[in-house]
XYZ file of C-alpha atoms in Angstrom:
505
model
C 0.000 0.000 0.000
C 2.758 2.374 0.968
C 4.593 1.474 -2.278
C 1.446 2.199 -4.384
C 0.950 5.583 -2.714
C 4.547 6.459 -3.567
C 3.971 5.603 -7.246
C 0.850 7.835 -7.321
C 2.777 10.720 -5.755
C 5.541 10.476 -8.378
C 2.946 10.455 -11.196
C 1.200 13.524 -9.808
C 4.524 15.290 -9.485
C 5.357 14.649 -13.159
C 1.916 15.875 -14.234
C 2.375 19.069 -12.209
C 5.633 19.979 -13.917
C 4.199 19.109 -17.314
C 1.243 21.441 -16.796
C 3.523 24.177 -15.445
C 5.845 23.905 -18.455
C 2.938 24.140 -20.874
C 1.607 27.209 -19.015
C 4.959 28.988 -19.162
C 5.287 28.247 -22.885
C 1.826 29.652 -23.565
C 2.600 32.807 -21.542
C 5.827 33.425 -23.458
C 4.032 32.923 -26.776
C 1.315 35.372 -25.751
C 3.871 37.962 -24.708
C 5.748 37.667 -28.011
C 2.494 37.998 -29.939
C 1.518 41.084 -27.951
C 4.881 42.734 -28.619
C 4.609 42.001 -32.347
C 1.069 43.416 -32.544
C 2.061 46.574 -30.649
C 5.139 47.121 -32.785
C 3.226 46.590 -36.002
C 0.167 48.762 -35.444
C 1.256 51.450 -33.002
C 4.015 52.983 -35.158
C 3.886 51.933 -38.813
C 6.071 54.728 -40.234
C 8.818 55.060 -37.674
C 9.186 57.290 -34.620
C 6.268 59.685 -34.218
C 8.466 62.412 -32.795
C 11.300 62.411 -35.316
C 12.769 65.927 -35.139
C 13.058 68.059 -38.262
C 16.794 67.332 -38.330
C 18.526 64.083 -37.412
C 21.247 64.200 -34.733
C 24.591 65.526 -35.896
C 26.197 62.293 -34.696
C 24.132 60.192 -37.081
C 26.107 58.267 -39.665
C 26.473 60.122 -42.950
C 23.763 58.900 -45.361
C 24.588 57.945 -48.907
C 22.365 58.493 -51.929
C 21.234 55.305 -53.630
C 19.642 54.863 -57.007
C 16.172 56.351 -57.300
C 15.044 53.116 -58.924
C 15.685 51.256 -55.662
C 14.411 54.023 -53.391
C 11.745 53.123 -50.865
C 8.540 54.875 -51.953
C 7.233 57.667 -49.814
C 5.037 56.047 -47.115
C 1.289 56.364 -47.413
C -0.640 58.774 -45.264
C -0.993 57.813 -41.618
C -3.395 58.987 -38.939
C -0.681 59.838 -36.430
C -0.275 63.517 -35.561
C 2.607 65.113 -37.432
C 5.229 67.061 -35.468
C 4.884 69.630 -38.272
C 1.117 70.056 -37.889
C 1.371 73.637 -36.575
C 3.318 74.792 -39.612
C 0.202 74.733 -41.811
C -2.094 76.490 -39.345
C -3.179 79.913 -40.614
C -2.035 82.822 -38.424
C -4.488 84.602 -36.199
C -6.215 87.470 -37.988
C -6.046 90.699 -35.984
C -9.347 92.488 -35.473
C -10.060 95.223 -38.048
C -9.338 98.777 -37.006
C -11.552 101.717 -37.801
C -10.073 105.118 -38.477
C -6.552 106.421 -37.959
C -4.508 105.648 -34.857
C -1.173 106.877 -33.531
C 1.986 105.063 -32.484
C 4.961 106.445 -30.590
C 8.299 104.925 -31.621
C 10.176 103.260 -28.768
C 13.875 102.486 -28.521
C 14.993 99.658 -30.783
C 11.912 99.668 -33.026
C 12.339 99.529 -36.777
C 9.797 100.112 -39.514
C 9.271 96.442 -40.316
C 8.443 95.651 -36.689
C 5.913 98.463 -36.449
C 4.276 97.445 -39.730
C 4.058 93.835 -38.586
C 2.512 94.919 -35.283
C -0.333 96.643 -37.137
C -0.547 94.068 -39.955
C 0.437 96.645 -42.561
C 2.988 96.919 -45.338
C 5.892 99.196 -44.335
C 5.319 101.587 -47.225
C 1.809 102.326 -45.935
C 3.350 103.876 -42.811
C 5.963 105.697 -44.892
C 3.318 107.281 -47.138
C 1.025 108.245 -44.256
C 3.861 110.064 -42.468
C 5.830 111.424 -45.434
C 8.966 109.597 -44.279
C 11.832 109.729 -46.766
C 14.300 107.457 -44.977
C 12.773 104.430 -43.198
C 16.023 103.902 -41.270
C 15.758 107.267 -39.528
C 12.888 106.753 -37.105
C 13.334 108.718 -33.886
C 12.474 107.540 -30.392
C 9.234 109.234 -29.414
C 8.310 110.056 -33.009
C 4.541 110.068 -33.490
C 3.427 107.929 -36.414
C 0.011 108.070 -38.034
C -1.230 104.514 -38.565
C -3.930 103.929 -41.224
C -6.541 101.227 -40.609
C -5.337 99.145 -43.585
C -2.847 99.243 -46.436
C -3.361 102.208 -48.737
C -2.824 105.953 -49.030
C -4.327 109.139 -47.700
C -5.627 111.522 -50.347
C -6.467 115.198 -49.913
C -9.584 116.074 -51.908
C -9.051 118.818 -54.464
C -11.687 121.224 -55.808
C -13.771 119.543 -58.482
C -12.862 116.012 -57.408
C -15.516 113.323 -57.626
C -15.033 110.212 -55.540
C -15.580 107.935 -58.540
C -12.835 109.742 -60.471
C -10.406 109.544 -57.544
C -11.088 105.836 -57.058
C -10.665 105.231 -60.783
C -7.313 107.016 -60.936
C -5.944 104.952 -58.066
C -7.483 101.733 -59.354
C -9.438 101.014 -56.162
C -13.074 100.075 -55.656
C -15.306 103.025 -54.843
C -17.386 101.001 -52.378
C -14.222 100.127 -50.434
C -13.434 103.854 -50.187
C -16.987 104.619 -48.997
C -16.786 101.919 -46.317
C -13.290 102.832 -45.142
C -14.262 106.458 -44.659
C -17.832 105.809 -43.442
C -19.233 108.164 -46.068
C -22.984 108.612 -46.141
C -22.989 110.184 -49.605
C -20.237 109.348 -52.073
C -21.068 112.456 -54.105
C -20.521 114.802 -51.160
C -16.791 115.047 -50.509
C -15.361 118.410 -49.556
C -12.186 119.944 -50.919
C -9.369 119.846 -48.371
C -10.677 116.755 -46.596
C -8.418 113.716 -46.208
C -9.871 110.403 -47.333
C -8.283 106.984 -47.060
C -7.963 104.874 -50.227
C -7.601 101.209 -49.189
C -5.243 99.365 -51.521
C -4.072 102.555 -53.188
C -0.495 103.594 -53.917
C 0.887 107.088 -54.645
C 0.500 107.925 -58.322
C 3.485 108.609 -60.540
C 3.561 112.213 -61.683
C 1.665 112.986 -64.894
C 3.808 113.590 -67.982
C 3.433 115.283 -71.338
C 1.588 113.334 -74.005
C 4.017 114.585 -76.636
C 5.299 111.392 -78.247
C 8.842 112.728 -78.261
C 8.816 113.765 -74.597
C 10.560 111.800 -71.902
C 9.588 112.126 -68.260
C 11.957 113.147 -65.551
C 13.224 110.084 -63.751
C 13.067 107.909 -66.846
C 16.811 108.344 -67.244
C 18.884 110.200 -69.843
C 20.262 106.922 -71.164
C 16.767 105.603 -71.816
C 15.646 108.864 -73.427
C 18.684 108.920 -75.690
C 17.928 105.378 -76.827
C 14.785 106.445 -78.687
C 15.319 106.218 -82.422
C 13.087 106.250 -85.453
C 9.504 107.425 -85.652
C 7.417 107.282 -82.469
C 4.751 104.631 -82.030
C 1.156 105.720 -82.710
C -0.720 106.831 -79.595
C -4.052 105.287 -78.605
C -7.109 107.467 -78.197
C -7.156 106.919 -74.420
C -3.548 108.006 -73.853
C -4.590 110.709 -71.356
C -6.499 108.163 -69.288
C -3.536 105.776 -69.371
C -1.125 108.455 -68.172
C -3.541 109.504 -65.433
C -4.129 106.011 -64.082
C -2.171 104.380 -61.294
C -2.559 100.827 -62.636
C -2.716 99.493 -66.179
C -3.520 96.117 -67.686
C -2.092 94.385 -70.735
C -4.899 93.880 -73.247
C -3.189 90.883 -74.809
C 0.146 89.085 -74.766
C 2.779 91.767 -75.260
C 6.431 92.445 -74.470
C 8.022 94.282 -71.563
C 11.198 95.981 -72.835
C 14.294 97.127 -71.008
C 14.090 100.657 -72.390
C 11.947 102.876 -74.588
C 14.043 101.925 -77.608
C 11.822 99.828 -79.914
C 14.892 97.799 -80.845
C 15.743 96.843 -77.266
C 15.419 93.212 -76.297
C 12.264 92.370 -74.403
C 12.610 91.287 -70.782
C 9.623 88.939 -70.833
C 6.160 88.475 -72.223
C 3.079 89.642 -70.367
C -0.110 87.589 -70.478
C -3.359 89.294 -71.300
C -4.791 90.986 -68.235
C -1.464 91.324 -66.399
C -1.670 94.217 -63.923
C 1.095 96.812 -64.160
C 1.812 99.843 -62.001
C 2.406 102.954 -64.080
C 5.616 104.881 -63.498
C 6.468 108.395 -64.680
C 8.352 107.422 -67.827
C 6.710 108.058 -71.225
C 8.656 108.191 -74.461
C 8.153 107.335 -78.111
C 4.678 105.923 -77.517
C 5.763 103.639 -74.700
C 4.886 103.879 -71.023
C 7.202 102.900 -68.201
C 5.604 100.362 -65.863
C 6.437 98.114 -62.956
C 5.388 94.462 -63.207
C 4.940 92.658 -59.851
C 5.419 89.346 -61.694
C 3.711 86.158 -60.638
C 6.523 84.340 -58.847
C 6.349 81.367 -61.194
C 6.765 82.482 -64.802
C 7.612 86.205 -64.541
C 10.108 87.917 -62.304
C 9.104 91.276 -60.867
C 10.801 94.021 -62.869
C 10.559 97.480 -64.401
C 10.327 98.094 -68.139
C 8.458 99.718 -71.008
C 5.268 98.630 -72.798
C 3.634 99.943 -75.976
C 0.855 102.319 -74.961
C -1.424 100.748 -77.578
C -1.218 97.414 -75.766
C -2.465 98.845 -72.474
C -5.738 99.748 -70.850
C -6.709 101.322 -67.529
C -6.584 98.666 -64.827
C -7.423 98.018 -61.182
C -4.935 97.829 -58.346
C -4.362 94.336 -56.946
C -5.158 93.716 -53.313
C -2.131 94.577 -51.201
C -1.845 90.949 -50.054
C -1.525 89.963 -53.725
C 1.767 91.829 -53.963
C 5.014 90.263 -52.709
C 6.421 91.718 -49.528
C 9.467 93.034 -51.377
C 7.440 94.955 -53.956
C 8.465 97.422 -55.324
C 12.081 96.955 -54.191
C 12.300 93.674 -56.119
C 11.644 95.499 -59.416
C 14.810 97.596 -59.135
C 17.336 96.757 -61.821
C 20.358 97.358 -59.590
C 19.641 94.680 -56.957
C 21.059 91.175 -57.056
C 18.112 88.856 -57.582
C 17.999 85.212 -58.689
C 14.651 84.228 -60.189
C 13.646 80.893 -58.657
C 10.080 79.960 -59.711
C 8.018 79.587 -56.570
C 6.721 76.302 -55.157
C 4.536 75.825 -52.097
C 5.068 72.806 -49.885
C 1.359 72.933 -49.003
C 0.389 71.089 -52.174
C -2.054 68.580 -50.686
C 0.376 65.659 -50.556
C 0.425 63.490 -47.390
C 3.932 64.730 -46.568
C 3.274 68.417 -47.321
C 3.755 69.677 -43.772
C 7.259 68.182 -43.527
C 8.389 68.972 -47.062
C 10.099 72.373 -46.760
C 13.539 70.952 -47.605
C 12.676 69.162 -50.877
C 10.468 72.126 -51.861
C 13.364 74.551 -51.371
C 15.546 72.243 -53.473
C 12.860 72.180 -56.188
C 12.852 75.983 -56.398
C 16.657 76.093 -56.540
C 16.684 73.523 -59.350
C 14.012 75.478 -61.247
C 16.243 78.551 -61.109
C 18.550 76.683 -63.504
C 15.795 75.217 -65.665
C 15.773 71.799 -63.975
C 12.209 70.823 -63.041
C 11.724 67.754 -60.825
C 8.352 66.675 -59.333
C 7.980 67.177 -55.561
C 7.286 63.481 -54.902
C 10.547 62.466 -56.581
C 12.554 65.040 -54.619
C 10.917 63.843 -51.407
C 11.753 60.196 -52.139
C 15.355 61.085 -52.996
C 15.822 63.095 -49.788
C 14.407 60.355 -47.548
C 16.458 57.761 -49.360
C 19.622 59.810 -48.908
C 19.182 59.926 -45.121
C 17.608 56.478 -44.636
C 14.765 57.984 -42.605
C 11.200 57.512 -43.802
C 7.719 58.737 -42.931
C 5.301 61.475 -43.853
C 6.163 63.368 -40.678
C 9.938 63.125 -41.077
C 11.988 66.232 -41.808
C 15.065 66.272 -44.007
C 18.766 66.767 -43.334
C 20.575 69.580 -45.088
C 23.254 67.038 -46.021
C 20.590 64.945 -47.744
C 19.287 68.014 -49.588
C 22.791 68.695 -50.897
C 22.950 65.144 -52.230
C 19.591 65.580 -53.974
C 20.946 68.716 -55.695
C 23.950 66.735 -56.938
C 21.754 63.803 -57.961
C 19.854 66.100 -60.334
C 22.872 67.452 -62.175
C 23.658 70.666 -60.278
C 26.369 71.461 -57.733
C 25.900 72.019 -53.990
C 28.684 74.247 -52.693
C 30.060 75.377 -49.350
C 28.032 72.935 -47.261
C 31.145 71.886 -45.316
C 34.252 73.615 -43.998
C 37.875 72.521 -44.452
C 37.640 70.106 -41.507
C 34.698 68.264 -43.054
C 32.118 69.578 -40.593
C 29.112 71.702 -41.470
C 30.191 75.213 -42.402
C 28.948 78.106 -40.283
C 27.661 80.629 -42.800
C 27.849 84.368 -42.295
C 25.529 86.934 -43.864
C 28.399 88.059 -46.078
C 28.755 84.466 -47.332
C 25.085 84.472 -48.356
C 25.396 87.875 -50.043
C 28.469 86.770 -51.988
C 26.734 83.676 -53.351
C 23.549 85.512 -54.324
C 25.634 88.118 -56.163
C 27.185 85.242 -58.108
C 23.706 84.050 -59.108
C 23.571 81.172 -56.627
C 20.326 80.697 -54.647
C 21.067 79.618 -51.075
C 19.105 77.059 -49.020
C 19.245 78.233 -45.395
C 18.176 76.384 -42.237
C 16.323 78.623 -39.772
C 13.988 78.441 -36.796
C 10.462 78.842 -38.159
C 9.147 81.074 -35.369
C 12.076 83.471 -35.821
C 10.993 84.460 -39.332
C 9.054 87.720 -39.818
C 5.380 87.295 -38.943
C 5.825 83.784 -37.543
C 6.289 84.508 -33.849
C 2.814 83.232 -32.977
C 2.992 79.985 -34.976
C 2.275 76.693 -33.209
C 5.285 75.015 -34.801
C 8.502 75.216 -32.811
C 10.949 73.391 -35.076
C 13.338 74.233 -37.888
C 12.526 75.209 -41.446
C 14.220 75.806 -44.796
C 13.962 78.956 -46.921
C 15.619 79.822 -50.235
C 17.461 83.152 -50.242
C 17.234 84.688 -53.720
C 18.141 88.368 -53.451
C 19.958 91.159 -51.637
C 18.214 94.464 -50.847
C 20.261 96.899 -48.785
C 21.410 95.055 -45.681
C 18.460 92.653 -46.001
C 17.545 89.698 -48.164
C 14.772 88.420 -50.408
C 13.690 84.832 -49.888
C 11.179 82.262 -51.065
C 9.375 80.571 -48.188
C 7.794 77.173 -48.958
C 5.030 78.032 -46.478
C 2.508 80.474 -47.958
C -0.391 80.011 -45.543
C -0.020 83.677 -44.532
C 0.278 85.266 -47.971
C 2.521 85.240 -51.016
C 5.551 83.062 -50.322
C 7.948 84.509 -52.907
C 10.047 87.660 -52.674
C 9.616 88.021 -48.939
C 11.907 90.416 -47.086
C 14.043 89.727 -44.035
C 16.597 92.035 -42.453
C 20.144 90.853 -41.953
C 19.763 90.991 -38.181
C 16.569 88.905 -38.249
C 18.085 86.304 -40.573
C 21.101 85.973 -38.279
C 18.814 85.399 -35.293
C 16.753 82.820 -37.212
C 19.876 80.893 -38.246
C 21.286 80.942 -34.723
C 17.960 79.877 -33.176
C 17.806 76.663 -35.220
C 18.924 73.299 -33.803
C 22.374 74.158 -32.454
C 23.914 71.183 -34.207
C 22.867 72.875 -37.455
C 23.085 76.563 -36.489
C 24.197 78.775 -39.383
C 23.970 75.868 -41.855
C 23.297 76.582 -45.514
C 24.160 75.340 -48.978
C 24.417 77.251 -52.255
C 23.301 75.826 -55.592
C 24.957 76.375 -58.959
C 25.629 74.538 -62.205
């Protein structure tokens, strides 16, 4: 009996360990399955919080063939770290009537204009300021309610005629000035013309006359018989804005033999300047950022008609400085990164590269540039930013040259403002890494990371740039002071502070 009980005990002991072993195996299998499920479905495109730039200590990526590149991942439902970059800025409440502002120490014109959501020239015109760099502490500035000009009514003026000359809508003038009767404006009264700009001085309609300011060299270039004048020549010379009736040429000078700068599409809006010679009128073309660079030139009077002024937010920030012929300006056709693609919010780098390539006539689709950049850095995902080193490789991959990315030691070069100016003067657009919130007008954005812009021009001590983000207005020919650009470069990820790369053939 005792022997049989012992045999039963041994059997039970073996069964216990067998059951325990099976239980442990099942638990391990369940744990492995849970880890696999979590890893597969919780993060399908890589880390959710990948910063705009990879760590400086990351191994240097190499560019592989586009044919073997991993395709750009499909759209995911995870929040993008770039989500705030596409949020429209807060719209300040409208102001009624004129206000005053007292200049404080350290303020510059651009800061004051940004504070009131105005273009700087609006403040210049309202206060008859000749030099915007000579604001005095305590100086009282008259601040209009919106962009435009103040006009002093002259005897015999009718509001419809005034609005027509400045190319603005009469109803907008009535609303801005709270007029009860548009036909009852008194001589000597000041009225505000929203969207208006000061008119160029009227000139003689004599076909052989040349206006002051047109330039002796341009006047001397006129040869041969003058062009026939249209019947509405007086209206054209009295208007602030003109439109091209059909496709016509914008010429460098009033000489009919001069080479044309570019063609104007029918309906293009042109600001009239004071030049008039040989049947041609001097105009300023704001361009369109994509096919026409902003510039000044001459157009046959017979090809023009009286036009309407564009809304001030339809003009680039640099206008009219970007039409000057003596500034260094590289024309890089504009691209917006906000093109509806799944990776749009994170695509400032490839978009900047696309604009730089277009400056040299090389057009590459955004999706291809995106795939090449991600492939170059071996980091994938719709919410992944791009390394400036990868962008340089994409430039090289498409037949152009990326220069001055690195210093003599092989590290990333620290660019100065003079370096950027020198390259732009050589015709090289420059891709610059900056902190997004440090750019003009971006201080209130809900995106706190880095960003790329393409510097295309030099104006005084400042720069013109194309910004791939255009949620807050025209993205091309924006203006940034040298001091602000330096701050924006320094405020970027310190491993990439003052990084940039120039593009050339």
